[in-house]
Amino acid sequence: LFVVEADGREVRVLGTAFNVMSHDGDFSVEVERGVVAVTARSAAKPVRLTAGGRVRQAGNDAPQVDRVDPAAVATWQSGVLVYRAAPLDEVGRDLSRYFSKPVKVSASAKGLRFTGALRIADEKAMLDQLRDFMPVDVQSTSAEVRLTSRETG
């Protein structure tokens, strides 16, 4: 039995390929193939995930279980982040892990969803890709990156 513990949560591996992300209070497990049992923080019993299953938890919020494309689970290992109708907040949190500063999404852009693939590169290249694919403006300072909805008209 193989067990991964991350920030007060437990993932029991039962013969599988999967991805665990724990960063700044956000936690997720996505299964590419096989089965895992995930015990989320403050959960009474584990959640069983099969290929394409995902559990997400922000801080101590209730864990959310949904589905992902199993083929996209580990694309980051090949240098690509793949999204399908992902909230821009989720994309921003992912980008924050690659930059030396947080990526914040303004209220005007919170409702935007992103479908596409971002090549993992330096900050400027990744932000240029996002700007090309999304109706967003990007303001980058030494302290943060802020994404705002681009005015269309």
PDB file of N, CA, C and O in Angstrom, residues 54-119:
ATOM      1  N   ARG A  54     -11.933  13.508 -10.138  1.00  0.00           N
ATOM      2  CA  ARG A  54     -11.169  14.568  -9.469  1.00  0.00           C
ATOM      3  C   ARG A  54     -11.889  14.967  -8.197  1.00  0.00           C
ATOM      4  O   ARG A  54     -13.105  15.077  -8.164  1.00  0.00           O
ATOM      5  N   VAL A  55     -11.114  15.179  -7.133  1.00  0.00           N
ATOM      6  CA  VAL A  55     -11.637  15.782  -5.918  1.00  0.00           C
ATOM      7  C   VAL A  55     -10.824  17.048  -5.677  1.00  0.00           C
ATOM      8  O   VAL A  55      -9.601  17.050  -5.841  1.00  0.00           O
ATOM      9  N   ARG A  56     -11.528  18.143  -5.338  1.00  0.00           N
ATOM     10  CA  ARG A  56     -10.883  19.430  -5.049  1.00  0.00           C
ATOM     11  C   ARG A  56     -11.378  19.928  -3.711  1.00  0.00           C
ATOM     12  O   ARG A  56     -12.536  19.730  -3.355  1.00  0.00           O
ATOM     13  N   GLN A  57     -10.479  20.597  -2.989  1.00  0.00           N
ATOM     14  CA  GLN A  57     -10.866  21.187  -1.718  1.00  0.00           C
ATOM     15  C   GLN A  57     -10.060  22.456  -1.513  1.00  0.00           C
ATOM     16  O   GLN A  57      -8.828  22.453  -1.639  1.00  0.00           O
ATOM     17  N   ALA A  58     -10.751  23.540  -1.203  1.00  0.00           N
ATOM     18  CA  ALA A  58     -10.103  24.811  -0.878  1.00  0.00           C
ATOM     19  C   ALA A  58     -10.164  24.990   0.634  1.00  0.00           C
ATOM     20  O   ALA A  58     -11.260  25.054   1.201  1.00  0.00           O
ATOM     21  N   GLY A  59      -8.999  24.989   1.271  1.00  0.00           N
ATOM     22  CA  GLY A  59      -8.951  25.135   2.722  1.00  0.00           C
ATOM     23  C   GLY A  59      -9.763  24.060   3.405  1.00  0.00           C
ATOM     24  O   GLY A  59      -9.594  22.876   3.151  1.00  0.00           O
ATOM     25  N   ASN A  60     -10.686  24.493   4.271  1.00  0.00           N
ATOM     26  CA  ASN A  60     -11.553  23.553   4.983  1.00  0.00           C
ATOM     27  C   ASN A  60     -12.955  23.462   4.383  1.00  0.00           C
ATOM     28  O   ASN A  60     -13.854  22.896   4.993  1.00  0.00           O
ATOM     29  N   ASP A  61     -13.132  24.027   3.187  1.00  0.00           N
ATOM     30  CA  ASP A  61     -14.430  23.920   2.508  1.00  0.00           C
ATOM     31  C   ASP A  61     -14.739  22.454   2.236  1.00  0.00           C
ATOM     32  O   ASP A  61     -13.849  21.609   2.235  1.00  0.00           O
ATOM     33  N   ALA A  62     -15.984  22.172   1.956  1.00  0.00           N
ATOM     34  CA  ALA A  62     -16.372  20.798   1.612  1.00  0.00           C
ATOM     35  C   ALA A  62     -15.674  20.379   0.325  1.00  0.00           C
ATOM     36  O   ALA A  62     -15.568  21.169  -0.617  1.00  0.00           O
ATOM     37  N   PRO A  63     -15.181  19.158   0.257  1.00  0.00           N
ATOM     38  CA  PRO A  63     -14.550  18.685  -0.978  1.00  0.00           C
ATOM     39  C   PRO A  63     -15.576  18.576  -2.103  1.00  0.00           C
ATOM     40  O   PRO A  63     -16.735  18.245  -1.876  1.00  0.00           O
ATOM     41  N   GLN A  64     -15.136  18.892  -3.326  1.00  0.00           N
ATOM     42  CA  GLN A  64     -15.982  18.830  -4.517  1.00  0.00           C
ATOM     43  C   GLN A  64     -15.450  17.729  -5.428  1.00  0.00           C
ATOM     44  O   GLN A  64     -14.262  17.702  -5.733  1.00  0.00           O
ATOM     45  N   VAL A  65     -16.318  16.836  -5.853  1.00  0.00           N
ATOM     46  CA  VAL A  65     -15.935  15.747  -6.743  1.00  0.00           C
ATOM     47  C   VAL A  65     -16.529  16.021  -8.121  1.00  0.00           C
ATOM     48  O   VAL A  65     -17.702  16.358  -8.233  1.00  0.00           O
ATOM     49  N   ASP A  66     -15.689  15.922  -9.167  1.00  0.00           N
ATOM     50  CA  ASP A  66     -16.169  16.090 -10.529  1.00  0.00           C
ATOM     51  C   ASP A  66     -15.327  15.250 -11.472  1.00  0.00           C
ATOM     52  O   ASP A  66     -14.565  14.396 -11.035  1.00  0.00           O
ATOM     53  N   ARG A  67     -15.461  15.496 -12.771  1.00  0.00           N
ATOM     54  CA  ARG A  67     -14.777  14.695 -13.793  1.00  0.00           C
ATOM     55  C   ARG A  67     -13.814  15.567 -14.595  1.00  0.00           C
ATOM     56  O   ARG A  67     -14.077  16.762 -14.792  1.00  0.00           O
ATOM     57  N   VAL A  68     -12.717  14.958 -15.035  1.00  0.00           N
ATOM     58  CA  VAL A  68     -11.748  15.598 -15.915  1.00  0.00           C
ATOM     59  C   VAL A  68     -11.410  14.622 -17.037  1.00  0.00           C
ATOM     60  O   VAL A  68     -11.734  13.439 -16.965  1.00  0.00           O
ATOM     61  N   ASP A  69     -10.762  15.127 -18.066  1.00  0.00           N
ATOM     62  CA  ASP A  69     -10.278  14.269 -19.143  1.00  0.00           C
ATOM     63  C   ASP A  69      -9.055  13.525 -18.632  1.00  0.00           C
ATOM     64  O   ASP A  69      -8.042  14.153 -18.313  1.00  0.00           O
ATOM     65  N   PRO A  70      -9.103  12.195 -18.518  1.00  0.00           N
ATOM     66  CA  PRO A  70      -7.959  11.461 -17.975  1.00  0.00           C
ATOM     67  C   PRO A  70      -6.669  11.693 -18.768  1.00  0.00           C
ATOM     68  O   PRO A  70      -5.583  11.680 -18.198  1.00  0.00           O
ATOM     69  N   ALA A  71      -6.788  11.952 -20.077  1.00  0.00           N
ATOM     70  CA  ALA A  71      -5.605  12.180 -20.901  1.00  0.00           C
ATOM     71  C   ALA A  71      -4.923  13.505 -20.571  1.00  0.00           C
ATOM     72  O   ALA A  71      -3.746  13.701 -20.895  1.00  0.00           O
ATOM     73  N   ALA A  72      -5.631  14.424 -19.917  1.00  0.00           N
ATOM     74  CA  ALA A  72      -5.068  15.737 -19.596  1.00  0.00           C
ATOM     75  C   ALA A  72      -4.501  15.815 -18.182  1.00  0.00           C
ATOM     76  O   ALA A  72      -3.922  16.828 -17.810  1.00  0.00           O
ATOM     77  N   VAL A  73      -4.632  14.750 -17.397  1.00  0.00           N
ATOM     78  CA  VAL A  73      -4.229  14.792 -15.986  1.00  0.00           C
ATOM     79  C   VAL A  73      -2.756  15.141 -15.811  1.00  0.00           C
ATOM     80  O   VAL A  73      -2.406  15.962 -14.976  1.00  0.00           O
ATOM     81  N   ALA A  74      -1.874  14.541 -16.562  1.00  0.00           N
ATOM     82  CA  ALA A  74      -0.434  14.740 -16.341  1.00  0.00           C
ATOM     83  C   ALA A  74       0.244  15.486 -17.476  1.00  0.00           C
ATOM     84  O   ALA A  74       1.449  15.380 -17.654  1.00  0.00           O
ATOM     85  N   THR A  75      -0.518  16.286 -18.246  1.00  0.00           N
ATOM     86  CA  THR A  75       0.090  17.000 -19.366  1.00  0.00           C
ATOM     87  C   THR A  75       1.158  17.987 -18.917  1.00  0.00           C
ATOM     88  O   THR A  75       2.071  18.294 -19.686  1.00  0.00           O
ATOM     89  N   TRP A  76       1.083  18.459 -17.667  1.00  0.00           N
ATOM     90  CA  TRP A  76       2.096  19.389 -17.161  1.00  0.00           C
ATOM     91  C   TRP A  76       3.481  18.748 -17.204  1.00  0.00           C
ATOM     92  O   TRP A  76       4.488  19.443 -17.351  1.00  0.00           O
ATOM     93  N   GLN A  77       3.550  17.423 -17.116  1.00  0.00           N
ATOM     94  CA  GLN A  77       4.839  16.741 -17.175  1.00  0.00           C
ATOM     95  C   GLN A  77       5.464  16.851 -18.564  1.00  0.00           C
ATOM     96  O   GLN A  77       6.670  16.678 -18.714  1.00  0.00           O
ATOM     97  N   SER A  78       4.640  17.135 -19.568  1.00  0.00           N
ATOM     98  CA  SER A  78       5.119  17.328 -20.938  1.00  0.00           C
ATOM     99  C   SER A  78       5.254  18.809 -21.282  1.00  0.00           C
ATOM    100  O   SER A  78       5.432  19.161 -22.444  1.00  0.00           O
ATOM    101  N   GLY A  79       5.096  19.675 -20.283  1.00  0.00           N
ATOM    102  CA  GLY A  79       5.265  21.104 -20.498  1.00  0.00           C
ATOM    103  C   GLY A  79       4.035  21.835 -20.982  1.00  0.00           C
ATOM    104  O   GLY A  79       4.141  22.919 -21.566  1.00  0.00           O
ATOM    105  N   VAL A  80       2.841  21.275 -20.735  1.00  0.00           N
ATOM    106  CA  VAL A  80       1.602  21.908 -21.189  1.00  0.00           C
ATOM    107  C   VAL A  80       0.558  21.853 -20.073  1.00  0.00           C
ATOM    108  O   VAL A  80       0.408  20.837 -19.407  1.00  0.00           O
ATOM    109  N   LEU A  81      -0.166  22.949 -19.882  1.00  0.00           N
ATOM    110  CA  LEU A  81      -1.313  22.985 -18.981  1.00  0.00           C
ATOM    111  C   LEU A  81      -2.565  22.996 -19.852  1.00  0.00           C
ATOM    112  O   LEU A  81      -2.732  23.887 -20.684  1.00  0.00           O
ATOM    113  N   VAL A  82      -3.433  21.997 -19.673  1.00  0.00           N
ATOM    114  CA  VAL A  82      -4.628  21.859 -20.506  1.00  0.00           C
ATOM    115  C   VAL A  82      -5.868  22.140 -19.668  1.00  0.00           C
ATOM    116  O   VAL A  82      -6.004  21.623 -18.556  1.00  0.00           O
ATOM    117  N   TYR A  83      -6.785  22.945 -20.229  1.00  0.00           N
ATOM    118  CA  TYR A  83      -8.007  23.324 -19.528  1.00  0.00           C
ATOM    119  C   TYR A  83      -9.215  23.123 -20.435  1.00  0.00           C
ATOM    120  O   TYR A  83      -9.142  23.315 -21.639  1.00  0.00           O
ATOM    121  N   ARG A  84     -10.333  22.779 -19.805  1.00  0.00           N
ATOM    122  CA  ARG A  84     -11.605  22.682 -20.527  1.00  0.00           C
ATOM    123  C   ARG A  84     -12.663  23.379 -19.681  1.00  0.00           C
ATOM    124  O   ARG A  84     -13.046  22.898 -18.624  1.00  0.00           O
ATOM    125  N   ALA A  85     -13.087  24.551 -20.144  1.00  0.00           N
ATOM    126  CA  ALA A  85     -14.088  25.371 -19.450  1.00  0.00           C
ATOM    127  C   ALA A  85     -13.705  25.630 -17.991  1.00  0.00           C
ATOM    128  O   ALA A  85     -14.553  25.630 -17.109  1.00  0.00           O
ATOM    129  N   ALA A  86     -12.417  25.858 -17.754  1.00  0.00           N
ATOM    130  CA  ALA A  86     -11.932  26.094 -16.392  1.00  0.00           C
ATOM    131  C   ALA A  86     -12.175  27.547 -15.990  1.00  0.00           C
ATOM    132  O   ALA A  86     -11.936  28.465 -16.786  1.00  0.00           O
ATOM    133  N   PRO A  87     -12.648  27.781 -14.768  1.00  0.00           N
ATOM    134  CA  PRO A  87     -12.770  29.163 -14.293  1.00  0.00           C
ATOM    135  C   PRO A  87     -11.399  29.848 -14.345  1.00  0.00           C
ATOM    136  O   PRO A  87     -10.367  29.226 -14.068  1.00  0.00           O
ATOM    137  N   LEU A  88     -11.378  31.112 -14.711  1.00  0.00           N
ATOM    138  CA  LEU A  88     -10.114  31.839 -14.813  1.00  0.00           C
ATOM    139  C   LEU A  88      -9.375  31.846 -13.478  1.00  0.00           C
ATOM    140  O   LEU A  88      -8.139  31.850 -13.445  1.00  0.00           O
ATOM    141  N   ASP A  89     -10.115  31.817 -12.358  1.00  0.00           N
ATOM    142  CA  ASP A  89      -9.479  31.709 -11.034  1.00  0.00           C
ATOM    143  C   ASP A  89      -8.599  30.467 -10.945  1.00  0.00           C
ATOM    144  O   ASP A  89      -7.505  30.510 -10.381  1.00  0.00           O
ATOM    145  N   GLU A  90      -9.089  29.343 -11.457  1.00  0.00           N
ATOM    146  CA  GLU A  90      -8.321  28.094 -11.424  1.00  0.00           C
ATOM    147  C   GLU A  90      -7.040  28.224 -12.255  1.00  0.00           C
ATOM    148  O   GLU A  90      -5.956  27.811 -11.829  1.00  0.00           O
ATOM    149  N   VAL A  91      -7.149  28.821 -13.435  1.00  0.00           N
ATOM    150  CA  VAL A  91      -5.981  29.037 -14.286  1.00  0.00           C
ATOM    151  C   VAL A  91      -4.990  29.942 -13.567  1.00  0.00           C
ATOM    152  O   VAL A  91      -3.779  29.676 -13.550  1.00  0.00           O
ATOM    153  N   GLY A  92      -5.492  30.992 -12.936  1.00  0.00           N
ATOM    154  CA  GLY A  92      -4.629  31.912 -12.189  1.00  0.00           C
ATOM    155  C   GLY A  92      -3.891  31.217 -11.057  1.00  0.00           C
ATOM    156  O   GLY A  92      -2.694  31.455 -10.842  1.00  0.00           O
ATOM    157  N   ARG A  93      -4.588  30.350 -10.320  1.00  0.00           N
ATOM    158  CA  ARG A  93      -3.927  29.611  -9.231  1.00  0.00           C
ATOM    159  C   ARG A  93      -2.825  28.711  -9.785  1.00  0.00           C
ATOM    160  O   ARG A  93      -1.747  28.604  -9.197  1.00  0.00           O
ATOM    161  N   ASP A  94      -3.099  28.071 -10.914  1.00  0.00           N
ATOM    162  CA  ASP A  94      -2.070  27.228 -11.532  1.00  0.00           C
ATOM    163  C   ASP A  94      -0.866  28.053 -11.954  1.00  0.00           C
ATOM    164  O   ASP A  94       0.284  27.673 -11.697  1.00  0.00           O
ATOM    165  N   LEU A  95      -1.108  29.181 -12.600  1.00  0.00           N
ATOM    166  CA  LEU A  95       0.008  30.028 -13.039  1.00  0.00           C
ATOM    167  C   LEU A  95       0.821  30.537 -11.857  1.00  0.00           C
ATOM    168  O   LEU A  95       2.044  30.668 -11.949  1.00  0.00           O
ATOM    169  N   SER A  96       0.164  30.810 -10.737  1.00  0.00           N
ATOM    170  CA  SER A  96       0.871  31.281  -9.537  1.00  0.00           C
ATOM    171  C   SER A  96       1.945  30.302  -9.098  1.00  0.00           C
ATOM    172  O   SER A  96       2.967  30.705  -8.536  1.00  0.00           O
ATOM    173  N   ARG A  97       1.720  29.015  -9.340  1.00  0.00           N
ATOM    174  CA  ARG A  97       2.716  28.022  -8.939  1.00  0.00           C
ATOM    175  C   ARG A  97       3.974  28.090  -9.806  1.00  0.00           C
ATOM    176  O   ARG A  97       5.029  27.652  -9.397  1.00  0.00           O
ATOM    177  N   TYR A  98       3.863  28.656 -11.010  1.00  0.00           N
ATOM    178  CA  TYR A  98       5.003  28.748 -11.915  1.00  0.00           C
ATOM    179  C   TYR A  98       5.716  30.096 -11.826  1.00  0.00           C
ATOM    180  O   TYR A  98       6.841  30.222 -12.289  1.00  0.00           O
ATOM    181  N   PHE A  99       5.049  31.098 -11.256  1.00  0.00           N
ATOM    182  CA  PHE A  99       5.624  32.432 -11.147  1.00  0.00           C
ATOM    183  C   PHE A  99       6.114  32.654  -9.719  1.00  0.00           C
ATOM    184  O   PHE A  99       5.737  31.939  -8.800  1.00  0.00           O
ATOM    185  N   SER A 100       6.899  33.689  -9.529  1.00  0.00           N
ATOM    186  CA  SER A 100       7.383  34.011  -8.183  1.00  0.00           C
ATOM    187  C   SER A 100       6.438  34.964  -7.458  1.00  0.00           C
ATOM    188  O   SER A 100       6.805  35.568  -6.462  1.00  0.00           O
ATOM    189  N   LYS A 101       5.209  35.096  -7.971  1.00  0.00           N
ATOM    190  CA  LYS A 101       4.214  35.990  -7.370  1.00  0.00           C
ATOM    191  C   LYS A 101       2.825  35.475  -7.695  1.00  0.00           C
ATOM    192  O   LYS A 101       2.646  34.690  -8.630  1.00  0.00           O
ATOM    193  N   PRO A 102       1.828  35.908  -6.935  1.00  0.00           N
ATOM    194  CA  PRO A 102       0.460  35.416  -7.179  1.00  0.00           C
ATOM    195  C   PRO A 102      -0.158  36.021  -8.435  1.00  0.00           C
ATOM    196  O   PRO A 102       0.160  37.138  -8.822  1.00  0.00           O
ATOM    197  N   VAL A 103      -1.058  35.252  -9.053  1.00  0.00           N
ATOM    198  CA  VAL A 103      -1.861  35.730 -10.174  1.00  0.00           C
ATOM    199  C   VAL A 103      -3.273  35.921  -9.630  1.00  0.00           C
ATOM    200  O   VAL A 103      -3.907  34.965  -9.188  1.00  0.00           O
ATOM    201  N   LYS A 104      -3.746  37.154  -9.647  1.00  0.00           N
ATOM    202  CA  LYS A 104      -5.060  37.477  -9.103  1.00  0.00           C
ATOM    203  C   LYS A 104      -6.018  37.827 -10.240  1.00  0.00           C
ATOM    204  O   LYS A 104      -5.643  38.493 -11.196  1.00  0.00           O
ATOM    205  N   VAL A 105      -7.248  37.383 -10.090  1.00  0.00           N
ATOM    206  CA  VAL A 105      -8.273  37.627 -11.097  1.00  0.00           C
ATOM    207  C   VAL A 105      -9.244  38.665 -10.555  1.00  0.00           C
ATOM    208  O   VAL A 105      -9.825  38.479  -9.479  1.00  0.00           O
ATOM    209  N   SER A 106      -9.410  39.759 -11.278  1.00  0.00           N
ATOM    210  CA  SER A 106     -10.302  40.833 -10.826  1.00  0.00           C
ATOM    211  C   SER A 106     -11.754  40.389 -10.919  1.00  0.00           C
ATOM    212  O   SER A 106     -12.092  39.433 -11.619  1.00  0.00           O
ATOM    213  N   ALA A 107     -12.608  41.108 -10.215  1.00  0.00           N
ATOM    214  CA  ALA A 107     -14.036  40.798 -10.219  1.00  0.00           C
ATOM    215  C   ALA A 107     -14.593  40.809 -11.639  1.00  0.00           C
ATOM    216  O   ALA A 107     -15.449  39.991 -11.984  1.00  0.00           O
ATOM    217  N   SER A 108     -14.082  41.692 -12.503  1.00  0.00           N
ATOM    218  CA  SER A 108     -14.595  41.794 -13.874  1.00  0.00           C
ATOM    219  C   SER A 108     -14.299  40.546 -14.705  1.00  0.00           C
ATOM    220  O   SER A 108     -14.961  40.294 -15.701  1.00  0.00           O
ATOM    221  N   ALA A 109     -13.311  39.742 -14.295  1.00  0.00           N
ATOM    222  CA  ALA A 109     -12.909  38.563 -15.075  1.00  0.00           C
ATOM    223  C   ALA A 109     -13.260  37.241 -14.399  1.00  0.00           C
ATOM    224  O   ALA A 109     -13.030  36.181 -14.966  1.00  0.00           O
ATOM    225  N   LYS A 110     -13.825  37.289 -13.196  1.00  0.00           N
ATOM    226  CA  LYS A 110     -14.108  36.053 -12.443  1.00  0.00           C
ATOM    227  C   LYS A 110     -15.060  35.116 -13.174  1.00  0.00           C
ATOM    228  O   LYS A 110     -14.973  33.908 -13.029  1.00  0.00           O
ATOM    229  N   GLY A 111     -15.963  35.640 -13.978  1.00  0.00           N
ATOM    230  CA  GLY A 111     -16.924  34.791 -14.673  1.00  0.00           C
ATOM    231  C   GLY A 111     -16.386  34.153 -15.952  1.00  0.00           C
ATOM    232  O   GLY A 111     -17.060  33.329 -16.558  1.00  0.00           O
ATOM    233  N   LEU A 112     -15.174  34.521 -16.351  1.00  0.00           N
ATOM    234  CA  LEU A 112     -14.614  33.978 -17.584  1.00  0.00           C
ATOM    235  C   LEU A 112     -14.144  32.541 -17.396  1.00  0.00           C
ATOM    236  O   LEU A 112     -13.644  32.178 -16.333  1.00  0.00           O
ATOM    237  N   ARG A 113     -14.306  31.743 -18.452  1.00  0.00           N
ATOM    238  CA  ARG A 113     -13.842  30.352 -18.449  1.00  0.00           C
ATOM    239  C   ARG A 113     -12.867  30.172 -19.603  1.00  0.00           C
ATOM    240  O   ARG A 113     -13.034  30.773 -20.660  1.00  0.00           O
ATOM    241  N   PHE A 114     -11.878  29.313 -19.378  1.00  0.00           N
ATOM    242  CA  PHE A 114     -10.822  29.110 -20.361  1.00  0.00           C
ATOM    243  C   PHE A 114     -10.782  27.665 -20.838  1.00  0.00           C
ATOM    244  O   PHE A 114     -10.776  26.739 -20.033  1.00  0.00           O
ATOM    245  N   THR A 115     -10.778  27.506 -22.148  1.00  0.00           N
ATOM    246  CA  THR A 115     -10.559  26.208 -22.776  1.00  0.00           C
ATOM    247  C   THR A 115      -9.368  26.369 -23.701  1.00  0.00           C
ATOM    248  O   THR A 115      -9.370  27.239 -24.571  1.00  0.00           O
ATOM    249  N   GLY A 116      -8.352  25.552 -23.465  1.00  0.00           N
ATOM    250  CA  GLY A 116      -7.162  25.640 -24.299  1.00  0.00           C
ATOM    251  C   GLY A 116      -5.975  25.032 -23.603  1.00  0.00           C
ATOM    252  O   GLY A 116      -6.092  24.442 -22.521  1.00  0.00           O
ATOM    253  N   ALA A 117      -4.821  25.193 -24.220  1.00  0.00           N
ATOM    254  CA  ALA A 117      -3.565  24.662 -23.685  1.00  0.00           C
ATOM    255  C   ALA A 117      -2.554  25.792 -23.610  1.00  0.00           C
ATOM    256  O   ALA A 117      -2.408  26.570 -24.557  1.00  0.00           O
ATOM    257  N   LEU A 118      -1.881  25.878 -22.469  1.00  0.00           N
ATOM    258  CA  LEU A 118      -0.819  26.866 -22.278  1.00  0.00           C
ATOM    259  C   LEU A 118       0.511  26.133 -22.181  1.00  0.00           C
ATOM    260  O   LEU A 118       0.667  25.217 -21.369  1.00  0.00           O
ATOM    261  N   ARG A 119       1.452  26.525 -23.014  1.00  0.00           N
ATOM    262  CA  ARG A 119       2.789  25.954 -22.958  1.00  0.00           C
ATOM    263  C   ARG A 119       3.512  26.530 -21.752  1.00  0.00           C
ATOM    264  O   ARG A 119       3.537  27.747 -21.553  1.00  0.00           O
TER     265      ARG A 119
END
